[in-house]
Short mmCIF file of N, CA and C in Angstrom, two decimals:
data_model
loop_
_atom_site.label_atom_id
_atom_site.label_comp_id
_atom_site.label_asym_id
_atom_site.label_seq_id
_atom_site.Cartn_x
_atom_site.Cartn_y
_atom_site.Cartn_z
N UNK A 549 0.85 -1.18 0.00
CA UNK A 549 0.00 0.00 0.00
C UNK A 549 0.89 1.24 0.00
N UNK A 550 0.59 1.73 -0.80
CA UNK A 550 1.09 3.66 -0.62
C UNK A 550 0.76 4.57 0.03
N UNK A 551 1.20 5.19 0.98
CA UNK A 551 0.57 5.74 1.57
C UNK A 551 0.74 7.33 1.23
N UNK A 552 -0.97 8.26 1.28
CA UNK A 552 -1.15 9.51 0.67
C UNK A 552 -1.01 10.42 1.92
N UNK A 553 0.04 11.38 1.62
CA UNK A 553 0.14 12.89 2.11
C UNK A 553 -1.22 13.53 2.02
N UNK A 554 -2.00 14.05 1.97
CA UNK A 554 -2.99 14.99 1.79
C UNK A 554 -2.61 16.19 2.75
N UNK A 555 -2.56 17.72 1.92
CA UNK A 555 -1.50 18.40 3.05
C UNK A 555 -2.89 19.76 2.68
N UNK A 556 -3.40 20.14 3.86
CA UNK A 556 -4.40 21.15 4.26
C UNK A 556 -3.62 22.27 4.04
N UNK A 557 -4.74 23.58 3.32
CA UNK A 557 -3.92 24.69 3.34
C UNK A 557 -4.92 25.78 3.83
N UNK A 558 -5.68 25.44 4.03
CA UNK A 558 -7.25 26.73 4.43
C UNK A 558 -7.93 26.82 2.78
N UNK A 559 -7.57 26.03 1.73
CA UNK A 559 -8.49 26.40 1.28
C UNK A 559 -10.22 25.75 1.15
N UNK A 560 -10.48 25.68 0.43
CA UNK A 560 -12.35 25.16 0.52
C UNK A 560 -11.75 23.62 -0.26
N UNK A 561 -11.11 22.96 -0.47
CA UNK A 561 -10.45 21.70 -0.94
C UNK A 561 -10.00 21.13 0.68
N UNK A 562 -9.76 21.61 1.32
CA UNK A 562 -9.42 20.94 2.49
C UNK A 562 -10.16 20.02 3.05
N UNK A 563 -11.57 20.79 2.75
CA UNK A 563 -13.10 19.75 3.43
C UNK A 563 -13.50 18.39 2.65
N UNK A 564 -13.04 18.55 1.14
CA UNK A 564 -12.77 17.37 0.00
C UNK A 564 -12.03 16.55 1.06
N UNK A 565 -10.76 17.02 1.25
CA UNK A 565 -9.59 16.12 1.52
C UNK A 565 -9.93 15.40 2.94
N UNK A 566 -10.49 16.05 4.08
CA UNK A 566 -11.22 15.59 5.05
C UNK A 566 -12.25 14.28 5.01
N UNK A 567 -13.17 14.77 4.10
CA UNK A 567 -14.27 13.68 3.74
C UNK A 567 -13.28 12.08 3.28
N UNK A 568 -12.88 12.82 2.44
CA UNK A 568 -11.62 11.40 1.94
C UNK A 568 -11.34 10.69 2.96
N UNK A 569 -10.56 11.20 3.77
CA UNK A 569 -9.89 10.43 5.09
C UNK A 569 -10.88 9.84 5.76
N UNK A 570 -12.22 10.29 5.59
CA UNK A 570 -13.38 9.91 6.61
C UNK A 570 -13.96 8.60 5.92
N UNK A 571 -14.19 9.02 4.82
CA UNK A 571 -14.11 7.82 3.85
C UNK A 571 -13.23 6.50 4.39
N UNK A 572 -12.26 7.04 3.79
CA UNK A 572 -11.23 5.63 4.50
C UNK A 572 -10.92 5.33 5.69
N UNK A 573 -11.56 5.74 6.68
CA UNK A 573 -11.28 5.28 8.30
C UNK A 573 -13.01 4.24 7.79
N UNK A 574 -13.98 4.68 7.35
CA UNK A 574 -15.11 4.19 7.17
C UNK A 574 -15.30 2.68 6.58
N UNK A 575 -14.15 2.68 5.89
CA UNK A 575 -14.03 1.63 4.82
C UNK A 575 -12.87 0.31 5.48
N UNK A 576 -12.54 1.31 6.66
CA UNK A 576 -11.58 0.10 7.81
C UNK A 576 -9.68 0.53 7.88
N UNK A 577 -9.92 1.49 6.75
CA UNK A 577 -8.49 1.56 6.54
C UNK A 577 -7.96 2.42 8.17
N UNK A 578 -6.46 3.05 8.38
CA UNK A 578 -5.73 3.15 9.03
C UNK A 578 -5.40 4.84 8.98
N UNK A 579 -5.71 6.07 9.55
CA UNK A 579 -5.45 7.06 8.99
C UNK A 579 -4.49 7.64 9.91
N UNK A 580 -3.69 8.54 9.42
CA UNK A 580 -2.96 9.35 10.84
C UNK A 580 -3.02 11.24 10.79
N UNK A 581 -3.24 11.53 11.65
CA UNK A 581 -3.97 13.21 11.70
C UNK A 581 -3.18 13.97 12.92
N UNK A 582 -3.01 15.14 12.61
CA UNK A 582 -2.49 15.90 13.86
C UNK A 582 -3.79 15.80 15.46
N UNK A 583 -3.21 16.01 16.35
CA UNK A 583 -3.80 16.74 17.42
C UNK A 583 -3.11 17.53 17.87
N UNK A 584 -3.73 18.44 19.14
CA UNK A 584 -3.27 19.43 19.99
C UNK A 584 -1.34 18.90 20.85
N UNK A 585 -1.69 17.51 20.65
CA UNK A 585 -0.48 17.35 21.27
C UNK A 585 0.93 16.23 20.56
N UNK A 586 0.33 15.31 19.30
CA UNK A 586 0.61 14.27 18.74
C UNK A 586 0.32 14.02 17.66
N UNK A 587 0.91 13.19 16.65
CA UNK A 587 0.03 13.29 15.52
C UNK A 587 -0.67 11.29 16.15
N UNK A 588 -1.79 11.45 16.28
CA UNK A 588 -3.06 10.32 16.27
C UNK A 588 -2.68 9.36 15.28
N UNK A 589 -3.06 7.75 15.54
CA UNK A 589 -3.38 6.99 13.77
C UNK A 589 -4.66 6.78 14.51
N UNK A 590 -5.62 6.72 13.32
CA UNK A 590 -7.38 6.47 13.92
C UNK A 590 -7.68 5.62 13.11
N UNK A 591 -8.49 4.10 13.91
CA UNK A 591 -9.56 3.39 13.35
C UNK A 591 -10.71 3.53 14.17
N UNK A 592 -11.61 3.26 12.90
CA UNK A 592 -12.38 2.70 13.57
C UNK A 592 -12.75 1.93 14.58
N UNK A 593 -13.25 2.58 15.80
CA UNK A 593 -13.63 1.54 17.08
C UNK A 593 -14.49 0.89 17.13
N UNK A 594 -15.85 0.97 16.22
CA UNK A 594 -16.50 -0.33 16.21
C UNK A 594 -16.08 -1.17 15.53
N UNK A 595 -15.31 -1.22 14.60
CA UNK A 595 -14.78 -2.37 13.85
C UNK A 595 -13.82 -3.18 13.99
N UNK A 596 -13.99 -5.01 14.23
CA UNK A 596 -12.57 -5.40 14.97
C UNK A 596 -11.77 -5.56 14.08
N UNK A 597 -12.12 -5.56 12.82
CA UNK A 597 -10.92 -6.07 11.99
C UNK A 597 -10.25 -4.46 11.58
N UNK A 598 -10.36 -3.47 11.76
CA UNK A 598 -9.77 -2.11 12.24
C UNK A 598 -9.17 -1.82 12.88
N UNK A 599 -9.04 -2.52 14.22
CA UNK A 599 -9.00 -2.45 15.15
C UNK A 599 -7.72 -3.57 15.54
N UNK A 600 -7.62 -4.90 14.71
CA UNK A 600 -6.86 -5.50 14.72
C UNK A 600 -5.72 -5.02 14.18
N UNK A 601 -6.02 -4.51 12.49
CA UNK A 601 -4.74 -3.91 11.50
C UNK A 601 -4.19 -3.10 12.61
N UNK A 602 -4.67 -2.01 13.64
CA UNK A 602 -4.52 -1.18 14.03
C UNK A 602 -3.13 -1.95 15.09
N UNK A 603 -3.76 -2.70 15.45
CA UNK A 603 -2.51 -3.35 16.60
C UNK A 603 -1.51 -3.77 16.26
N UNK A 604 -1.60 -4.02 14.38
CA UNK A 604 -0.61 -4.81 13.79
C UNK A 604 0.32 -3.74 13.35
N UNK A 605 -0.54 -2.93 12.78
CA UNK A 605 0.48 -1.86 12.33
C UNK A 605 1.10 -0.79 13.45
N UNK A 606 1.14 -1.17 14.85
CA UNK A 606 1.57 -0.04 15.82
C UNK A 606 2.65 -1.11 16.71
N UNK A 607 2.31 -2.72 16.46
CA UNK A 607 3.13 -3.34 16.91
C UNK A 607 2.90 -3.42 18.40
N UNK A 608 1.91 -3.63 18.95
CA UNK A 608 1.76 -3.22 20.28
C UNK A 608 0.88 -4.44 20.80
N UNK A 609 1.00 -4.93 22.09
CA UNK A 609 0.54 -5.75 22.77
C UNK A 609 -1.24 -6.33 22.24
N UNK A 610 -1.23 -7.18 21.99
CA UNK A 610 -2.78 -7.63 22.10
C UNK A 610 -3.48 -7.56 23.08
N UNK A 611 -4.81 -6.60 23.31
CA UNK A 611 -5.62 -6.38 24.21
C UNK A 611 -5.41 -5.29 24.70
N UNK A 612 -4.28 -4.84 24.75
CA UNK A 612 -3.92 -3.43 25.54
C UNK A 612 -4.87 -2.50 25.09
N UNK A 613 -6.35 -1.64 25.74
CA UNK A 613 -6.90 -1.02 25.25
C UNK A 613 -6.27 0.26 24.54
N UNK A 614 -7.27 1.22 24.12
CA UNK A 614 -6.88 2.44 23.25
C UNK A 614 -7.82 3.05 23.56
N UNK A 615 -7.30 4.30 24.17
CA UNK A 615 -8.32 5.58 23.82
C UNK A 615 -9.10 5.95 22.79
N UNK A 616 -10.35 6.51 23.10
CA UNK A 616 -11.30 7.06 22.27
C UNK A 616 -11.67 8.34 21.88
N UNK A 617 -11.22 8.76 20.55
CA UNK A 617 -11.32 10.81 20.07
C UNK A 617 -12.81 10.54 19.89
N UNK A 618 -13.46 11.36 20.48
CA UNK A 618 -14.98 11.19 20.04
C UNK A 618 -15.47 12.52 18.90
N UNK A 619 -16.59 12.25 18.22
CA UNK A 619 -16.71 13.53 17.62
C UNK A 619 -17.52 14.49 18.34
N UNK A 620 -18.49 13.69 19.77
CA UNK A 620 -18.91 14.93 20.44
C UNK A 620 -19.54 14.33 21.78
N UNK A 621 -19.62 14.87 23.35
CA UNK A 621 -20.17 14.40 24.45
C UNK A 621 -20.88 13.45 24.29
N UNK A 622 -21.99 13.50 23.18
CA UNK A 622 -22.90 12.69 23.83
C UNK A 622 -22.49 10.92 23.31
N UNK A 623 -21.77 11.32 22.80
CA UNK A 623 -20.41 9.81 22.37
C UNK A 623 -20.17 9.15 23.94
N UNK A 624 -19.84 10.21 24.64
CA UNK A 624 -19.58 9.57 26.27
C UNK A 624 -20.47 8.88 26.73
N UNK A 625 -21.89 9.06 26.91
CA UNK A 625 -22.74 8.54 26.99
C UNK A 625 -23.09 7.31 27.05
N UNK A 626 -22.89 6.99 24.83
CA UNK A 626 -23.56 6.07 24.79
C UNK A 626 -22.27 5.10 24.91
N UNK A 627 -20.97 5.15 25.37
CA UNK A 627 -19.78 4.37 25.56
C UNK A 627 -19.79 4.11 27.16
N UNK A 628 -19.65 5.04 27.66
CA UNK A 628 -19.90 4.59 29.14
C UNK A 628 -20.93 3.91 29.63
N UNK A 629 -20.93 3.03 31.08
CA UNK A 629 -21.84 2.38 32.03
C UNK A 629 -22.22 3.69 32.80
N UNK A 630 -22.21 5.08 32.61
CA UNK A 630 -22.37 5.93 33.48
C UNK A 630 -21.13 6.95 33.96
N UNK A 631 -21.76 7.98 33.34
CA UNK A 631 -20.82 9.17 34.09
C UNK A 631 -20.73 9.88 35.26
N UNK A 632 -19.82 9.49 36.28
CA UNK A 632 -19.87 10.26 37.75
C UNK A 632 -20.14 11.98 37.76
N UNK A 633 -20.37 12.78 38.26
CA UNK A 633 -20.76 14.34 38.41
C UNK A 633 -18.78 14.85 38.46
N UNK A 634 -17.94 14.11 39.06
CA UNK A 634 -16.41 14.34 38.46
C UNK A 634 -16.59 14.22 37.19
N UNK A 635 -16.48 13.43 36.17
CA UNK A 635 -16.08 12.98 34.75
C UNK A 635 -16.45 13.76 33.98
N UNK A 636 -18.11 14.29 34.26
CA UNK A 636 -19.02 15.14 33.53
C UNK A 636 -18.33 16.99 33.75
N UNK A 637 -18.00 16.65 35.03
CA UNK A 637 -17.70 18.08 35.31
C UNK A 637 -15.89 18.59 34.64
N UNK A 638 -15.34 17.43 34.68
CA UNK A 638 -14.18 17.75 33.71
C UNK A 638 -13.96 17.64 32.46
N UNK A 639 -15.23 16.76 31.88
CA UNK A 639 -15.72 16.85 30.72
C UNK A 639 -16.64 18.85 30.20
N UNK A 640 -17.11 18.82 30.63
CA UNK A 640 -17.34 20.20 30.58
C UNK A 640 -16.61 21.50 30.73
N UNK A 641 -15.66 21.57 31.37
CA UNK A 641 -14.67 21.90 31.74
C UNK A 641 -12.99 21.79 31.03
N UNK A 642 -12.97 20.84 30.47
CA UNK A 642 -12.01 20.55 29.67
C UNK A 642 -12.09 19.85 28.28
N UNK A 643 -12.97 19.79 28.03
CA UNK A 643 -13.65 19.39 26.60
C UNK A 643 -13.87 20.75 25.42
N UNK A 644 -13.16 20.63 24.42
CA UNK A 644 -12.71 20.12 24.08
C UNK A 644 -10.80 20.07 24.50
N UNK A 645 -9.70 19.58 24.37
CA UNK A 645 -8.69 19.77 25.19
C UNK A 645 -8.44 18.06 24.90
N UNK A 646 -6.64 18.10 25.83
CA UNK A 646 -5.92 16.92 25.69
C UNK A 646 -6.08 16.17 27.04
N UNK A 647 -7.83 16.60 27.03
CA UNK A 647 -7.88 15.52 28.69
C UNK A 647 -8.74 14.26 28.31
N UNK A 648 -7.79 13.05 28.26
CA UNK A 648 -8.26 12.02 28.33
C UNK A 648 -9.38 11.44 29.92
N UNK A 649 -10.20 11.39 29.78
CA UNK A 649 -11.08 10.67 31.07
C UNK A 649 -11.43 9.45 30.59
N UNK A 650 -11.25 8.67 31.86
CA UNK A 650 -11.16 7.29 32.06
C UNK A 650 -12.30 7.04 33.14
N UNK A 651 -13.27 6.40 32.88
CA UNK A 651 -14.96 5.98 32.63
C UNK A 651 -15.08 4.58 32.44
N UNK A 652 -16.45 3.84 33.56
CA UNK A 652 -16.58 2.56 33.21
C UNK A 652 -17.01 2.25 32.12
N UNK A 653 -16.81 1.01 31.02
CA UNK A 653 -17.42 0.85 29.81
C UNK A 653 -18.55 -0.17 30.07
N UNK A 654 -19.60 0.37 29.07
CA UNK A 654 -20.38 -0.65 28.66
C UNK A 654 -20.07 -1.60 28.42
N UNK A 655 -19.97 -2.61 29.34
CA UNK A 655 -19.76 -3.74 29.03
C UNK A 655 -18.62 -4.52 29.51
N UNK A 656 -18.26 -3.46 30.82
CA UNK A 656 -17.57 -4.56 31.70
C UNK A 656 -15.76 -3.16 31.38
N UNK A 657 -15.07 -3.50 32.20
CA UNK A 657 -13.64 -2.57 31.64
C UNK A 657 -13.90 -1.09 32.06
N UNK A 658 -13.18 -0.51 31.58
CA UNK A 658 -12.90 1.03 31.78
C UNK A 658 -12.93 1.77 30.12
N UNK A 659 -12.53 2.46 29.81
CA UNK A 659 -12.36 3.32 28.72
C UNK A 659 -11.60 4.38 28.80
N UNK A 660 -10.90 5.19 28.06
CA UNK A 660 -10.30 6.26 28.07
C UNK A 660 -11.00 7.21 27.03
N UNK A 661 -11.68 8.21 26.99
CA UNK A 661 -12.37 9.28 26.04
C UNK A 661 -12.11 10.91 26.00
N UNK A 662 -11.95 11.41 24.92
CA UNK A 662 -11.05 12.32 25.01
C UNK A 662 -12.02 13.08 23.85
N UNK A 663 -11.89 14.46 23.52
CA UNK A 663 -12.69 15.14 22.24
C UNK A 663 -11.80 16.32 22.62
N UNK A 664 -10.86 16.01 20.89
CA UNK A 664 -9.94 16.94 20.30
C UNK A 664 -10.30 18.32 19.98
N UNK A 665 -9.57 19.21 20.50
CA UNK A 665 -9.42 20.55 20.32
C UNK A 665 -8.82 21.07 18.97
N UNK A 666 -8.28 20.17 18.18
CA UNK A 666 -7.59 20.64 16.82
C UNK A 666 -8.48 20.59 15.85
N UNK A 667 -8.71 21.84 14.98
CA UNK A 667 -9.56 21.74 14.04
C UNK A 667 -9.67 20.86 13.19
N UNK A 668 -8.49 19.92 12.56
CA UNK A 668 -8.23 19.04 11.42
C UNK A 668 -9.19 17.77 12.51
N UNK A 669 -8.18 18.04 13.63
CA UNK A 669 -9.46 16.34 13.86
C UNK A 669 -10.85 16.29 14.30
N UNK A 670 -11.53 17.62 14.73
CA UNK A 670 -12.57 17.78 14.97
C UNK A 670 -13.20 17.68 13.56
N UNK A 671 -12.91 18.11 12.65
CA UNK A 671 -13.61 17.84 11.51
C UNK A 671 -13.49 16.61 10.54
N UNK A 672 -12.77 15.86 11.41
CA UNK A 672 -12.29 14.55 10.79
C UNK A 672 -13.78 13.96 11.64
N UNK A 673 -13.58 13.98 12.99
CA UNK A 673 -14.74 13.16 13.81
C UNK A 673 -16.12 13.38 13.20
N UNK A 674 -16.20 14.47 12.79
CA UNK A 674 -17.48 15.39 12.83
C UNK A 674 -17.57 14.74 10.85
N UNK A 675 -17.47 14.23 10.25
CA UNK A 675 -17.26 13.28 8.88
C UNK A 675 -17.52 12.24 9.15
N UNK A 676 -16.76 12.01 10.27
CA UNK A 676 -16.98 9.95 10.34
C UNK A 676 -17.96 9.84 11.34
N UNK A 677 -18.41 10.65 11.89
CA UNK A 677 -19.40 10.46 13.02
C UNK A 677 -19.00 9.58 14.07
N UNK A 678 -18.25 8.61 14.08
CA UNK A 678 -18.29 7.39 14.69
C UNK A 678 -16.62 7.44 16.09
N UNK A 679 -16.76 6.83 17.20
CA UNK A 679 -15.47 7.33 17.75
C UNK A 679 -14.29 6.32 17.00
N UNK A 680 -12.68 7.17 17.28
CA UNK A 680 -11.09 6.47 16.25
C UNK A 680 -11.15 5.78 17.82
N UNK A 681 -10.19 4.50 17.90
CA UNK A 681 -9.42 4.40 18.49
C UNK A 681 -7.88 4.96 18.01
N UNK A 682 -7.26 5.32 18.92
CA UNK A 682 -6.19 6.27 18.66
C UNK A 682 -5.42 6.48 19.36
N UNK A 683 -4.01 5.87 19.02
CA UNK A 683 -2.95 5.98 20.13
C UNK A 683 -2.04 7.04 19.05
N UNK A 684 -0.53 6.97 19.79
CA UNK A 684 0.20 8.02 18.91
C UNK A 684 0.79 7.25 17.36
N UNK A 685 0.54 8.62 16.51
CA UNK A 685 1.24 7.80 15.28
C UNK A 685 2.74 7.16 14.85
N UNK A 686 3.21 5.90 15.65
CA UNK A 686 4.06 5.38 15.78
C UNK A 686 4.31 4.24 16.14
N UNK A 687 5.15 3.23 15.72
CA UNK A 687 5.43 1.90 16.58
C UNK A 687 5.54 1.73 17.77
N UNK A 688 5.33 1.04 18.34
CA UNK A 688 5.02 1.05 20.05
C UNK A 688 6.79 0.51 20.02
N UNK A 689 6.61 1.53 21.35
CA UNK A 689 8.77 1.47 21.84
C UNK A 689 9.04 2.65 21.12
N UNK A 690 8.57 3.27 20.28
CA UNK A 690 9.59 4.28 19.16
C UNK A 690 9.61 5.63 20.11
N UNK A 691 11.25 6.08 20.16
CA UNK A 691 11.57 6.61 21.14
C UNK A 691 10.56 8.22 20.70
N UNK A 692 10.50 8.39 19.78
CA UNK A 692 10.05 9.53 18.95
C UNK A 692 8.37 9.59 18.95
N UNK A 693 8.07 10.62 19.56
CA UNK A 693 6.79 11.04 19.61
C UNK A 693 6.06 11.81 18.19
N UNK A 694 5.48 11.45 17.20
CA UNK A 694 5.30 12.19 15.73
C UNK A 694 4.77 13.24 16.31
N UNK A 695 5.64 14.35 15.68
CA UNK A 695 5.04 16.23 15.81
C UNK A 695 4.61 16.48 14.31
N UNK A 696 5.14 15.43 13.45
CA UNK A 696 4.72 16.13 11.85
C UNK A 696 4.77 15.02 11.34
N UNK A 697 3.92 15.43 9.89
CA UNK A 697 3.31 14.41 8.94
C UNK A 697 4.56 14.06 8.64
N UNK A 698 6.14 14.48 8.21
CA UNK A 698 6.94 13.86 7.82
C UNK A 698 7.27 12.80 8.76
N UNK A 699 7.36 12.91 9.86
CA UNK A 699 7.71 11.76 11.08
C UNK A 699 6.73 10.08 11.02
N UNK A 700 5.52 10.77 10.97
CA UNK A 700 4.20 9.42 10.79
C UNK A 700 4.70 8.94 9.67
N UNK A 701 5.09 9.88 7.93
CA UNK A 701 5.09 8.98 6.99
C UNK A 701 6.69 8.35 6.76
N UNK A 702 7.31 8.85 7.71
CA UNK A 702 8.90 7.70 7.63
C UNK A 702 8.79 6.51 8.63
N UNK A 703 7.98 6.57 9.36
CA UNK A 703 7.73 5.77 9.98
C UNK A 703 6.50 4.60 9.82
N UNK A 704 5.65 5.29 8.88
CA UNK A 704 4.18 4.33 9.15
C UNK A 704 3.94 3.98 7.60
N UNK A 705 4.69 4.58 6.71
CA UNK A 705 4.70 4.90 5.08
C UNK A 705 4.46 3.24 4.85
N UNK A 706 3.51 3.21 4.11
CA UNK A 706 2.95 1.45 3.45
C UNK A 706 2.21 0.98 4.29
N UNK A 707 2.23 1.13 5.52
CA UNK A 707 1.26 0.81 6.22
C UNK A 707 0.13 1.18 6.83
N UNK A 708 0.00 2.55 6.36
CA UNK A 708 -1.41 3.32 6.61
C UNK A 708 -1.89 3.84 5.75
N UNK A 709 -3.11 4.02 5.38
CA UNK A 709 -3.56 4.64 3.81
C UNK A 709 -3.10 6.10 3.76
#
């Protein structure tokens, strides 16, 4: 697989290039996007075979959960067994922002849920409707934290769309 640069500039083509990516997180593929603090790779979280590539291509423990970028609160909701008057209140409070909260899941476990402050991925969520799982864009161990698209694609190049 080859993997595509798509490089945002403010113009009205940017929202094309968005939908695209939303497209292909939709279709199962593997995408990687800036945030406020990292550049993200996002699959799909309802999908396991998304979800699997995802572990394959980051190289990282089987089972080890992954945080969730949501595209908006009421995502918390329907993912959690229930939000404490803490969770909600730092959810309100720090939403949107790089605060991950950690919440019982539906269905037994915990969760980690988070809703990005960076415009590129808010409008990525806000396309796919659906929550990424999303760790950082990189091999698990890699001493290097991705700050830029050149870093994700020397590192993740063929293996993410």
């Amino acid at each position: 697989m080859n993997t595509e640069v798509l490089k945002l500039d403010g113009s009205a083509d940017d929202l094309v290039k968005v939908r695209y990516a939303a497209r292909l997180l939709q279709a199962g593929a593997l995408v990687a996007f800036p945030t406020e603090t990292v550049y993200g790779l996002g699959a799909d979280a309802r999908s396991p075979e998304a979800l699997t590539r995802l572990t394959l291509v980051k190289g990282r423990e089987d089972g080890k959960p992954y945080a969730l970028l949501l595209p908006g609160p009421r995502h918390a909701e329907e993912l959690s067994a229930g939000l404490t008057r803490v969770a909600r209140k730092l959810m309100r409070l720090y939403w949107p922002g790089p605060l991950t909260v950690v919440v019982p899941r539906r269905g037994g476990g915990t969760v980690g849920l988070r809703i990005s402050e960076h415009p590129v991925t808010r409008s990525l969520l806000t396309q796919c409707g659906f929550p990424l799982a999303t760790p950082s864009a990189n091999r698990s161990g890699s001493p290097r934290e991705p700050v830029n698209a050149q870093m994700v694609h020397d590192e993740l190049q063929g293996d993410i769309s």
